[in-house]
PDB file of C-alpha atoms in Angstrom:
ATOM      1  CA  UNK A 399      38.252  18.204  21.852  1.00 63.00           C
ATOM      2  CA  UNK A 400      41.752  18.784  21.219  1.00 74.00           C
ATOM      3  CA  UNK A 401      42.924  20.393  17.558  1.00 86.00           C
ATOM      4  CA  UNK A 402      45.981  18.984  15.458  1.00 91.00           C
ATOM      5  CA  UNK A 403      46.882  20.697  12.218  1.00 93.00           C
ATOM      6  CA  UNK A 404      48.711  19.552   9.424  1.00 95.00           C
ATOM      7  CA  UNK A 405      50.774  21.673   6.967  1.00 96.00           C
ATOM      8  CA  UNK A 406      50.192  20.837   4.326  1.00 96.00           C
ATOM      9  CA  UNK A 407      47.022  19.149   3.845  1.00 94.00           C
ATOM     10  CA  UNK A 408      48.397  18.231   0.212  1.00 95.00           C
ATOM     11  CA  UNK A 409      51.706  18.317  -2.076  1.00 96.00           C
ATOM     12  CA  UNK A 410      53.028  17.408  -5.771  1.00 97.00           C
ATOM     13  CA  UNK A 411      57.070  17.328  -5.550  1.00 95.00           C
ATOM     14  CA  UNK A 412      59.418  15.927  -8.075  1.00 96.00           C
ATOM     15  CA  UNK A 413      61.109  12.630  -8.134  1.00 97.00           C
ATOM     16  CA  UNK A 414      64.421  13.077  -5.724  1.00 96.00           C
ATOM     17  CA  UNK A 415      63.146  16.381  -3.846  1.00 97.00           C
ATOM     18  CA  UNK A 416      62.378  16.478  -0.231  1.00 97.00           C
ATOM     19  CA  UNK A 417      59.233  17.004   1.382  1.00 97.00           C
ATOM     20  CA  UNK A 418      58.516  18.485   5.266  1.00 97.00           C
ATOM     21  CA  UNK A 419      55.089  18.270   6.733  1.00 97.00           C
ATOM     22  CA  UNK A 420      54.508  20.318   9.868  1.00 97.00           C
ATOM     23  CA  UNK A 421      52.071  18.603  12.747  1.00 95.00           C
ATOM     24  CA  UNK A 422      50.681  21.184  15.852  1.00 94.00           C
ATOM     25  CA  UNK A 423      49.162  20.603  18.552  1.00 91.00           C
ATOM     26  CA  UNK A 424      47.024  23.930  18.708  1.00 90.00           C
ATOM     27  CA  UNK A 425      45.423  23.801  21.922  1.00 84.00           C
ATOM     28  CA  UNK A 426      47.068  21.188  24.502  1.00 82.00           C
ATOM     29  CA  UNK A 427      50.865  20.152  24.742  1.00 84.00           C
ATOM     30  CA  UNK A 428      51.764  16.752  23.102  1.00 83.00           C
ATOM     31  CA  UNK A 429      54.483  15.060  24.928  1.00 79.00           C
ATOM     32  CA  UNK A 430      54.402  12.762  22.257  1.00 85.00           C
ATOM     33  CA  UNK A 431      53.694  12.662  18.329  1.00 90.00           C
ATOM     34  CA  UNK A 432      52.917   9.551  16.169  1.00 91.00           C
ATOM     35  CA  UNK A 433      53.550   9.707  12.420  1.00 94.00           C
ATOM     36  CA  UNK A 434      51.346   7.138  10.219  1.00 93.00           C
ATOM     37  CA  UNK A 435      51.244   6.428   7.082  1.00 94.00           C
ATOM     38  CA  UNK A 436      48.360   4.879   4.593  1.00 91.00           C
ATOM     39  CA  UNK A 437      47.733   3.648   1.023  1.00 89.00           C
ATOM     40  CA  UNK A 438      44.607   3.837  -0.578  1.00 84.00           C
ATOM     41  CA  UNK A 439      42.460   0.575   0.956  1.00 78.00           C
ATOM     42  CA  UNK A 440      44.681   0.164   3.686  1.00 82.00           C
ATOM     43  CA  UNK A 441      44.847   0.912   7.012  1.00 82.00           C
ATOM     44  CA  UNK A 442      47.155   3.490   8.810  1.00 87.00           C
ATOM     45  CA  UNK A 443      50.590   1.834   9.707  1.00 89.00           C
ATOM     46  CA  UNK A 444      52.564   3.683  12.282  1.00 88.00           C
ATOM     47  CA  UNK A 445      56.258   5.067  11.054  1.00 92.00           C
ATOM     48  CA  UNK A 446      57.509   6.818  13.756  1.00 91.00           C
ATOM     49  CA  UNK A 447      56.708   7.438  17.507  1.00 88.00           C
ATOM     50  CA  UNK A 448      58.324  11.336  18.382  1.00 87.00           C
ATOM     51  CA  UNK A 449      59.058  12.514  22.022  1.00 83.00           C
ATOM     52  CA  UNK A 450      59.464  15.929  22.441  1.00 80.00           C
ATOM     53  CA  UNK A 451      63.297  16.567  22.902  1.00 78.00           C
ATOM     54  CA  UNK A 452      65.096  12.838  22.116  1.00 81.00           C
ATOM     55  CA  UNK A 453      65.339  11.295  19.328  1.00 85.00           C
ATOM     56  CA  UNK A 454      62.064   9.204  17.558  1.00 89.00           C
ATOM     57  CA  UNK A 455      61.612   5.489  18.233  1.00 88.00           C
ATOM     58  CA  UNK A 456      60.944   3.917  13.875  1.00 91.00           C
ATOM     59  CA  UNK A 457      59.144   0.854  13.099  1.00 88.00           C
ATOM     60  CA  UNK A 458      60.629  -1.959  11.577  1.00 87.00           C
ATOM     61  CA  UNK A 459      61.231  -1.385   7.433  1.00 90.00           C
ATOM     62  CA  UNK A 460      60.883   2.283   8.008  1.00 92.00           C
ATOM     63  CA  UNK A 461      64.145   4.319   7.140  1.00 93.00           C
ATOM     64  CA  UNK A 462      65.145   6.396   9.507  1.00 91.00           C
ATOM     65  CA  UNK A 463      67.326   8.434   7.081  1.00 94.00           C
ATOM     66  CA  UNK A 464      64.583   8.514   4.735  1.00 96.00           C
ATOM     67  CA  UNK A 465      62.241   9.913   7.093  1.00 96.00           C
ATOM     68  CA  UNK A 466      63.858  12.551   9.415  1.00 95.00           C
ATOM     69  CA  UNK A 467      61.338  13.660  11.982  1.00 93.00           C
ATOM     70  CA  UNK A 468      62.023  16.395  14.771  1.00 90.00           C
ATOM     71  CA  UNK A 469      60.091  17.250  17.607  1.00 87.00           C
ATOM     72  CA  UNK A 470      61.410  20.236  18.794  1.00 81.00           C
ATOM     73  CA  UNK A 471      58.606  21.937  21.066  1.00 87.00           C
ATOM     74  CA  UNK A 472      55.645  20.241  22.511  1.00 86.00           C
ATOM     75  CA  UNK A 473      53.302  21.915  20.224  1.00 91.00           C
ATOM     76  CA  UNK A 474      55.268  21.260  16.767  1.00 92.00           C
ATOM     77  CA  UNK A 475      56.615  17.782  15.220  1.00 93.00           C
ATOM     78  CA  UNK A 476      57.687  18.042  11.409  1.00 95.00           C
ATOM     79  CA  UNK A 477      58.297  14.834   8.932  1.00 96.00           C
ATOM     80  CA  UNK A 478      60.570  15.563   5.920  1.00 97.00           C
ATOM     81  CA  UNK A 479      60.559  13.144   3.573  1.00 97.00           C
ATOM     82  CA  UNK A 480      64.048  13.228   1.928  1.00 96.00           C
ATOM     83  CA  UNK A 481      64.946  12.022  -1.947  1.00 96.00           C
ATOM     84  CA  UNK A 482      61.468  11.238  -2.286  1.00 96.00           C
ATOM     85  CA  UNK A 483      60.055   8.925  -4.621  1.00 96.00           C
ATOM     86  CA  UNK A 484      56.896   7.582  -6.631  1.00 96.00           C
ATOM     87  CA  UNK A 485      56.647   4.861  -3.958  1.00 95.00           C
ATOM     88  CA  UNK A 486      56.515   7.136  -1.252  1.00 96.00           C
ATOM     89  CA  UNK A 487      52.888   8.545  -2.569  1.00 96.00           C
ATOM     90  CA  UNK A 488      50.652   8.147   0.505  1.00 95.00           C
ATOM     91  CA  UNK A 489      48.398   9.948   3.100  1.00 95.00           C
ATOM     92  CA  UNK A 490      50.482  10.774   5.982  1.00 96.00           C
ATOM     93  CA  UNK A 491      48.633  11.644   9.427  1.00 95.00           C
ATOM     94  CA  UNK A 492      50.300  12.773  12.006  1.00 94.00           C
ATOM     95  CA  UNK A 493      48.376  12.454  15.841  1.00 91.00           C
ATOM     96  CA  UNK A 494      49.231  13.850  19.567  1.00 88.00           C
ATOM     97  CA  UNK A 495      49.000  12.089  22.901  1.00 80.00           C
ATOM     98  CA  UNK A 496      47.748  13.886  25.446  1.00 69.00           C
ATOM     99  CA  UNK A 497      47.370  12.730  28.698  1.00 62.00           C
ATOM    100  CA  UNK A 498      44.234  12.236  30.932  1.00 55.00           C
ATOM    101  CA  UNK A 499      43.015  10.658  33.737  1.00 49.00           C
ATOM    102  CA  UNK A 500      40.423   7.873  33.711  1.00 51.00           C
ATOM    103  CA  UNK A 501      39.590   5.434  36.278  1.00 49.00           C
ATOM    104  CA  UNK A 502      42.211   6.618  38.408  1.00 48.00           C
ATOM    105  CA  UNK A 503      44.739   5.789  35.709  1.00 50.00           C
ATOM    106  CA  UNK A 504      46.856   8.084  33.548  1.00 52.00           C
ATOM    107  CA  UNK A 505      46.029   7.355  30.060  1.00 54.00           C
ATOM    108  CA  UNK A 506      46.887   8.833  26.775  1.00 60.00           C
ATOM    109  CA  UNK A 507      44.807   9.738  23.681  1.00 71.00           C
ATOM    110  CA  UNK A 508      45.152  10.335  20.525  1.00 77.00           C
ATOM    111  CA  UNK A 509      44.288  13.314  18.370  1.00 85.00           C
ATOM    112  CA  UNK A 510      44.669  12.851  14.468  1.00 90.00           C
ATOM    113  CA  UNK A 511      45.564  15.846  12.479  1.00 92.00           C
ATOM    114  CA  UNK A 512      43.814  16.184   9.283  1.00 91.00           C
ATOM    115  CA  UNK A 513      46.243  14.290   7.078  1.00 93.00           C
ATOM    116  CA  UNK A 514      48.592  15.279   4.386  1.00 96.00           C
ATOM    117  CA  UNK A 515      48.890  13.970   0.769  1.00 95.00           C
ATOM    118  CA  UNK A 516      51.326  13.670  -1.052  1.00 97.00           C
ATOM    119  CA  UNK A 517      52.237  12.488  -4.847  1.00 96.00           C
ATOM    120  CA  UNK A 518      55.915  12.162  -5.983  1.00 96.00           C
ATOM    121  CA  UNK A 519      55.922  12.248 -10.290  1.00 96.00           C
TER     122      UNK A 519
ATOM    123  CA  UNK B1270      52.427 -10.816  16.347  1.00 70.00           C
ATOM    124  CA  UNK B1271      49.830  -8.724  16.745  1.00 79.00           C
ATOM    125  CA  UNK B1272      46.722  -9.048  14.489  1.00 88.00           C
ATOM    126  CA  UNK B1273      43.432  -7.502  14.680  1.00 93.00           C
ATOM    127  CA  UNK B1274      40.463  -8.722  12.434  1.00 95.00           C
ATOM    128  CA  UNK B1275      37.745  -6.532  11.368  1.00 96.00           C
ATOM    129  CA  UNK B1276      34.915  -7.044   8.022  1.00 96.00           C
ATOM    130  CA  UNK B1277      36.251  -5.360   4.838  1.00 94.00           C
ATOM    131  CA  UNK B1278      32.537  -4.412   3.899  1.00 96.00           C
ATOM    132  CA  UNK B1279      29.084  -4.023   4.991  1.00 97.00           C
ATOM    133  CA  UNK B1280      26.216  -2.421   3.534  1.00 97.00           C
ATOM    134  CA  UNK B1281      23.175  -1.241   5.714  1.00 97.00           C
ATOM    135  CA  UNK B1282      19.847   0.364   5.288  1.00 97.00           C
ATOM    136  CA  UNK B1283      19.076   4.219   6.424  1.00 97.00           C
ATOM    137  CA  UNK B1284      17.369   4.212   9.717  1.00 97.00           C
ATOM    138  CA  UNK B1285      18.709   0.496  10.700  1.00 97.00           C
ATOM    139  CA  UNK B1286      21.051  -0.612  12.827  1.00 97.00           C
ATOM    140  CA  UNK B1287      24.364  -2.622  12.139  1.00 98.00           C
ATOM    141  CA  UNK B1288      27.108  -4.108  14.426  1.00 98.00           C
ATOM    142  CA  UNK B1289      30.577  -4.014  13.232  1.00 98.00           C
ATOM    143  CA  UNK B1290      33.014  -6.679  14.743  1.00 98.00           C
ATOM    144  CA  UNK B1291      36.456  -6.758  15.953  1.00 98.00           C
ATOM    145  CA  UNK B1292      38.775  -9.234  17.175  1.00 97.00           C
ATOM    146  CA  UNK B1293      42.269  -8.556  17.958  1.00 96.00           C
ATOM    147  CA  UNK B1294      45.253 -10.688  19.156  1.00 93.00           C
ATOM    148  CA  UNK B1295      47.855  -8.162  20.578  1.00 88.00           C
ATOM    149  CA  UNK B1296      50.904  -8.752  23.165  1.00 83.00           C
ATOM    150  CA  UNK B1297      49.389  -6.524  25.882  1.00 85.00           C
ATOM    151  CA  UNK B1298      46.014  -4.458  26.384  1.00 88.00           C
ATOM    152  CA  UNK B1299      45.443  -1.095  27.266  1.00 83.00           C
ATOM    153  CA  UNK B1300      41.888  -0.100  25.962  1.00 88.00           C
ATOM    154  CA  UNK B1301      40.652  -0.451  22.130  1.00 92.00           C
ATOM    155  CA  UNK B1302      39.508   2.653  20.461  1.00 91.00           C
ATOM    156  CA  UNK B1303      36.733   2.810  17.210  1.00 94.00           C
ATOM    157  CA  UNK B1304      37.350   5.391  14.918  1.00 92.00           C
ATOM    158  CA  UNK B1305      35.336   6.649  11.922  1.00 94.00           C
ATOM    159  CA  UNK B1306      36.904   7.935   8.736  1.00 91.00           C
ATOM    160  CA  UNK B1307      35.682   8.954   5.683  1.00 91.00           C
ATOM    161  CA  UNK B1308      37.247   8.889   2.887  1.00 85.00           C
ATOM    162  CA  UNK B1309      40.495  11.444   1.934  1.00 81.00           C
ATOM    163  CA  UNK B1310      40.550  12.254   5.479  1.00 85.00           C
ATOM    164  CA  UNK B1311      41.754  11.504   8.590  1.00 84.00           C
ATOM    165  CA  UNK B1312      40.095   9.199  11.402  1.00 88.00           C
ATOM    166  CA  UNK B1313      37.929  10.823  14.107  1.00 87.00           C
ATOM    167  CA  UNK B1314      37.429   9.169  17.947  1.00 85.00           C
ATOM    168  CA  UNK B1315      33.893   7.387  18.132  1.00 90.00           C
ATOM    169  CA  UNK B1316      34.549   5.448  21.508  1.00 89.00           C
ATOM    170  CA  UNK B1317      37.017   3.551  24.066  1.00 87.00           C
ATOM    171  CA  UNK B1318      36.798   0.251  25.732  1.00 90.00           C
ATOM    172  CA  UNK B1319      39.397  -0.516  28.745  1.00 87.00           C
ATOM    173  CA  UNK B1320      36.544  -2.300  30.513  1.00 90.00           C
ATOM    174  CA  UNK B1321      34.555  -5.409  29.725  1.00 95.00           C
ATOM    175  CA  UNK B1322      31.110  -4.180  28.868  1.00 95.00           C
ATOM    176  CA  UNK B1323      29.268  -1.721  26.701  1.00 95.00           C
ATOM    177  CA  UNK B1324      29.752   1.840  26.609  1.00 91.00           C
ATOM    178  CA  UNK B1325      26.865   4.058  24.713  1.00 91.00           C
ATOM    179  CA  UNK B1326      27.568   7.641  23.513  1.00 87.00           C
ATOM    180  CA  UNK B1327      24.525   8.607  21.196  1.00 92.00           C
ATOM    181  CA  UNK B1328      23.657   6.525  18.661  1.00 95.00           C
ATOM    182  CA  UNK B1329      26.814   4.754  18.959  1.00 95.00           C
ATOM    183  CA  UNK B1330      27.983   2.196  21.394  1.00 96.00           C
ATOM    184  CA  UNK B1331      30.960  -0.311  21.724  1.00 96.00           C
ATOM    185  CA  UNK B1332      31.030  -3.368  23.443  1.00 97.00           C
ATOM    186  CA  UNK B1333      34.122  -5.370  24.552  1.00 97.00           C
ATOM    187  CA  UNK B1334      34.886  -8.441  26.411  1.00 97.00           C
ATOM    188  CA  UNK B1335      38.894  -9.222  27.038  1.00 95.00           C
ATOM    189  CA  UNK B1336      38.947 -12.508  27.972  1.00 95.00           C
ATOM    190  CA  UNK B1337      37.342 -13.270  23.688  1.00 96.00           C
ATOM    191  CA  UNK B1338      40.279 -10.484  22.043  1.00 96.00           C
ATOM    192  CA  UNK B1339      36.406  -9.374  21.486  1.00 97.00           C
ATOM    193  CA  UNK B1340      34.382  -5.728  20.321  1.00 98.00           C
ATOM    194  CA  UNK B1341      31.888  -4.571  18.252  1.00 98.00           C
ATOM    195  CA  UNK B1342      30.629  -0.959  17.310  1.00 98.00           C
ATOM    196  CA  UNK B1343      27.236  -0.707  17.046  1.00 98.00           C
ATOM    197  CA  UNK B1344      25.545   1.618  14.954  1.00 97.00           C
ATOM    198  CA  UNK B1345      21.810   2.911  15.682  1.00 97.00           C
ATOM    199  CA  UNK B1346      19.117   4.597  13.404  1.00 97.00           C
ATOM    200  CA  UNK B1347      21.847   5.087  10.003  1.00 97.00           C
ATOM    201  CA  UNK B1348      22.232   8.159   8.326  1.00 97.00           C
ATOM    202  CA  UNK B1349      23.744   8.157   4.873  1.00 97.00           C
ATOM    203  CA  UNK B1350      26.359  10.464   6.660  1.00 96.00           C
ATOM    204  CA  UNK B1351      27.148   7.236   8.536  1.00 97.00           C
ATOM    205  CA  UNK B1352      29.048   5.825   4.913  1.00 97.00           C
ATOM    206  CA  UNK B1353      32.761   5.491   5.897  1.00 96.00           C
ATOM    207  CA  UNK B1354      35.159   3.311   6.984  1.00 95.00           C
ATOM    208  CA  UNK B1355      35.520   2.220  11.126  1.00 96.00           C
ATOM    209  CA  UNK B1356      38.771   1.355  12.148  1.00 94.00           C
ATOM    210  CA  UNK B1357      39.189  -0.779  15.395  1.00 95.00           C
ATOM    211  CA  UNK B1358      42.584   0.053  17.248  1.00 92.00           C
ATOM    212  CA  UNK B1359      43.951  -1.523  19.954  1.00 91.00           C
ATOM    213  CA  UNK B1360      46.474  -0.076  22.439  1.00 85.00           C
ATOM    214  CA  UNK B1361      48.712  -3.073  23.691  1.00 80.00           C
ATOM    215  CA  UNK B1362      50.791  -1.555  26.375  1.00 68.00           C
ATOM    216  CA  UNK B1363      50.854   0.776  28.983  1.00 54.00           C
ATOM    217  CA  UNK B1364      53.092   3.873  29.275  1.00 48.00           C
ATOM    218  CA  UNK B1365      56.126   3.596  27.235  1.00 46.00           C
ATOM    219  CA  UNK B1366      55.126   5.157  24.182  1.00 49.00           C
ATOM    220  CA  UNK B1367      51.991   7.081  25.363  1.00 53.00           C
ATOM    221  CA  UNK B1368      49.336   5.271  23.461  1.00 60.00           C
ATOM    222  CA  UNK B1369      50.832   3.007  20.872  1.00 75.00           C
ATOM    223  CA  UNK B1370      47.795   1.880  18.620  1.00 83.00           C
ATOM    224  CA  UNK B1371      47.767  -1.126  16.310  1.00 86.00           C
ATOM    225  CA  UNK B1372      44.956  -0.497  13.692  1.00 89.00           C
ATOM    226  CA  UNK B1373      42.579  -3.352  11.750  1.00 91.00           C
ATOM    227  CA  UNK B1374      42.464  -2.882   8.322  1.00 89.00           C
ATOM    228  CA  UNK B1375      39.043  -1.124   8.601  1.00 92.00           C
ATOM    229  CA  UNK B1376      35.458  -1.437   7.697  1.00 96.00           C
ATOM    230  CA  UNK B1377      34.095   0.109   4.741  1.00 95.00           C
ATOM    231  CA  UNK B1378      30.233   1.173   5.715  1.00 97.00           C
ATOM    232  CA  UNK B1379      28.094   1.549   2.947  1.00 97.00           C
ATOM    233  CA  UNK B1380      24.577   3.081   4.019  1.00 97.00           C
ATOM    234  CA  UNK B1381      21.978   2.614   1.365  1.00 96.00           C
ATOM    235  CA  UNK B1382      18.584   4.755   1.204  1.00 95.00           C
TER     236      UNK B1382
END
């Protein structure tokens, strides 16, 4: 199947630094990116859907200024996490679409990266 | 809204089998995915439902029926590397956002000797 890395898989940063996590699609283009987001006994909650090229589509009560994402190539979408802060401590998976055809439909599925921690002091 | 519903826990025996439920409420449907992940790391595809009916891959299968917001995942002959948590995902719309999913909260699997 399709590979998605994440860079990196973990990461200890100070109160009011910023963070960027790197997401590639290593073997297939990903039109589009989706950046999630889960605490410990929950389940992933989606933050940001990125299109390669335009700008990313946020859920509602995530900050768009908080949490820049770019998706500059169709291989490559980065997060940065700016001022961060204790709150922010999560597992953060990133996961491409690629597109395939079933049934005589286009569909899309998604490929998970590996996930990256991180833990604001 | 959308809402799916899926266990918190289950606990099963090594070498049984065990059926894990979903229902899901959503504004659209286009296909619900199972996923397995264990813990610290991120989920893995088990299966995909667009159709009504049972699809079997292994000792996996997933069921689902539309018209009940209906699936289950049902695991055969456990292994203790079966222990994780299944997520049921549903995709509620088509195109737009190439493959949107709304997650459950997961089930945590617990496979005992």
């Amino acid at each position: 199947g399709a590979v998605v890395s994440q860079h990196p898989s973990w990461v200890i940063c100070k109160s009011g630094t910023s963070v960027k996590i790197e997401c590639r699609s290593l073997d297939f283009q990903a039109t589009t990116m989706f950046w999630y987001r889960q605490f410990p006994k929950q389940s992933l909650m989606l933050m940001a859907t990125s299109n390669e090229g335009s700008k990313a589509t946020y859920e509602q009560g995530v900050e768009k200024d908080k949490f820049l994402i770019n998706h500059a190539s169709l291989t490559l979408s980065t997060l940065t996490v700016t001022s961060a802060h204790p709150e922010d401590s999560s597992f953060y998976i990133c996961s491409a679409s690629s597109a395939y055809a079933d049934l005589q439909l286009i569909t899309y599925e998604q490929y998970f990266g590996p996930g990256t921690r991180l833990t604001v002091t | 809204g959308q809402n799916i519903d899926q266990p918190t826990e289950m606990t099963a025996t090594e070498g049984a089998i065990v059926q894990i439920n979903c229902t899901y409420q959503t504004s659209g449907f286009n296909g619900l995915f199972w996923y397995q992940q264990h813990a610290g790391e991120a989920p893995t595809f088990l299966s995909y439902n667009v159709l009504d009916g049972l699809e079997e891959k292994g000792r996996f299968s997933s069921f689902l029926s539309r018209s009940k917001g209906y699936s289950y995942l049902l695991l055969k002959e456990l292994q203790m590397k079966d222990s994780a948590s299944y997520l049921c995902a549903v995709r509620p719309q088509y195109g737009g956002s190439q493959g949107n999913l709304i997650f459950g909260k997961g089930t945590k699997l617990s496979v005992k000797p």
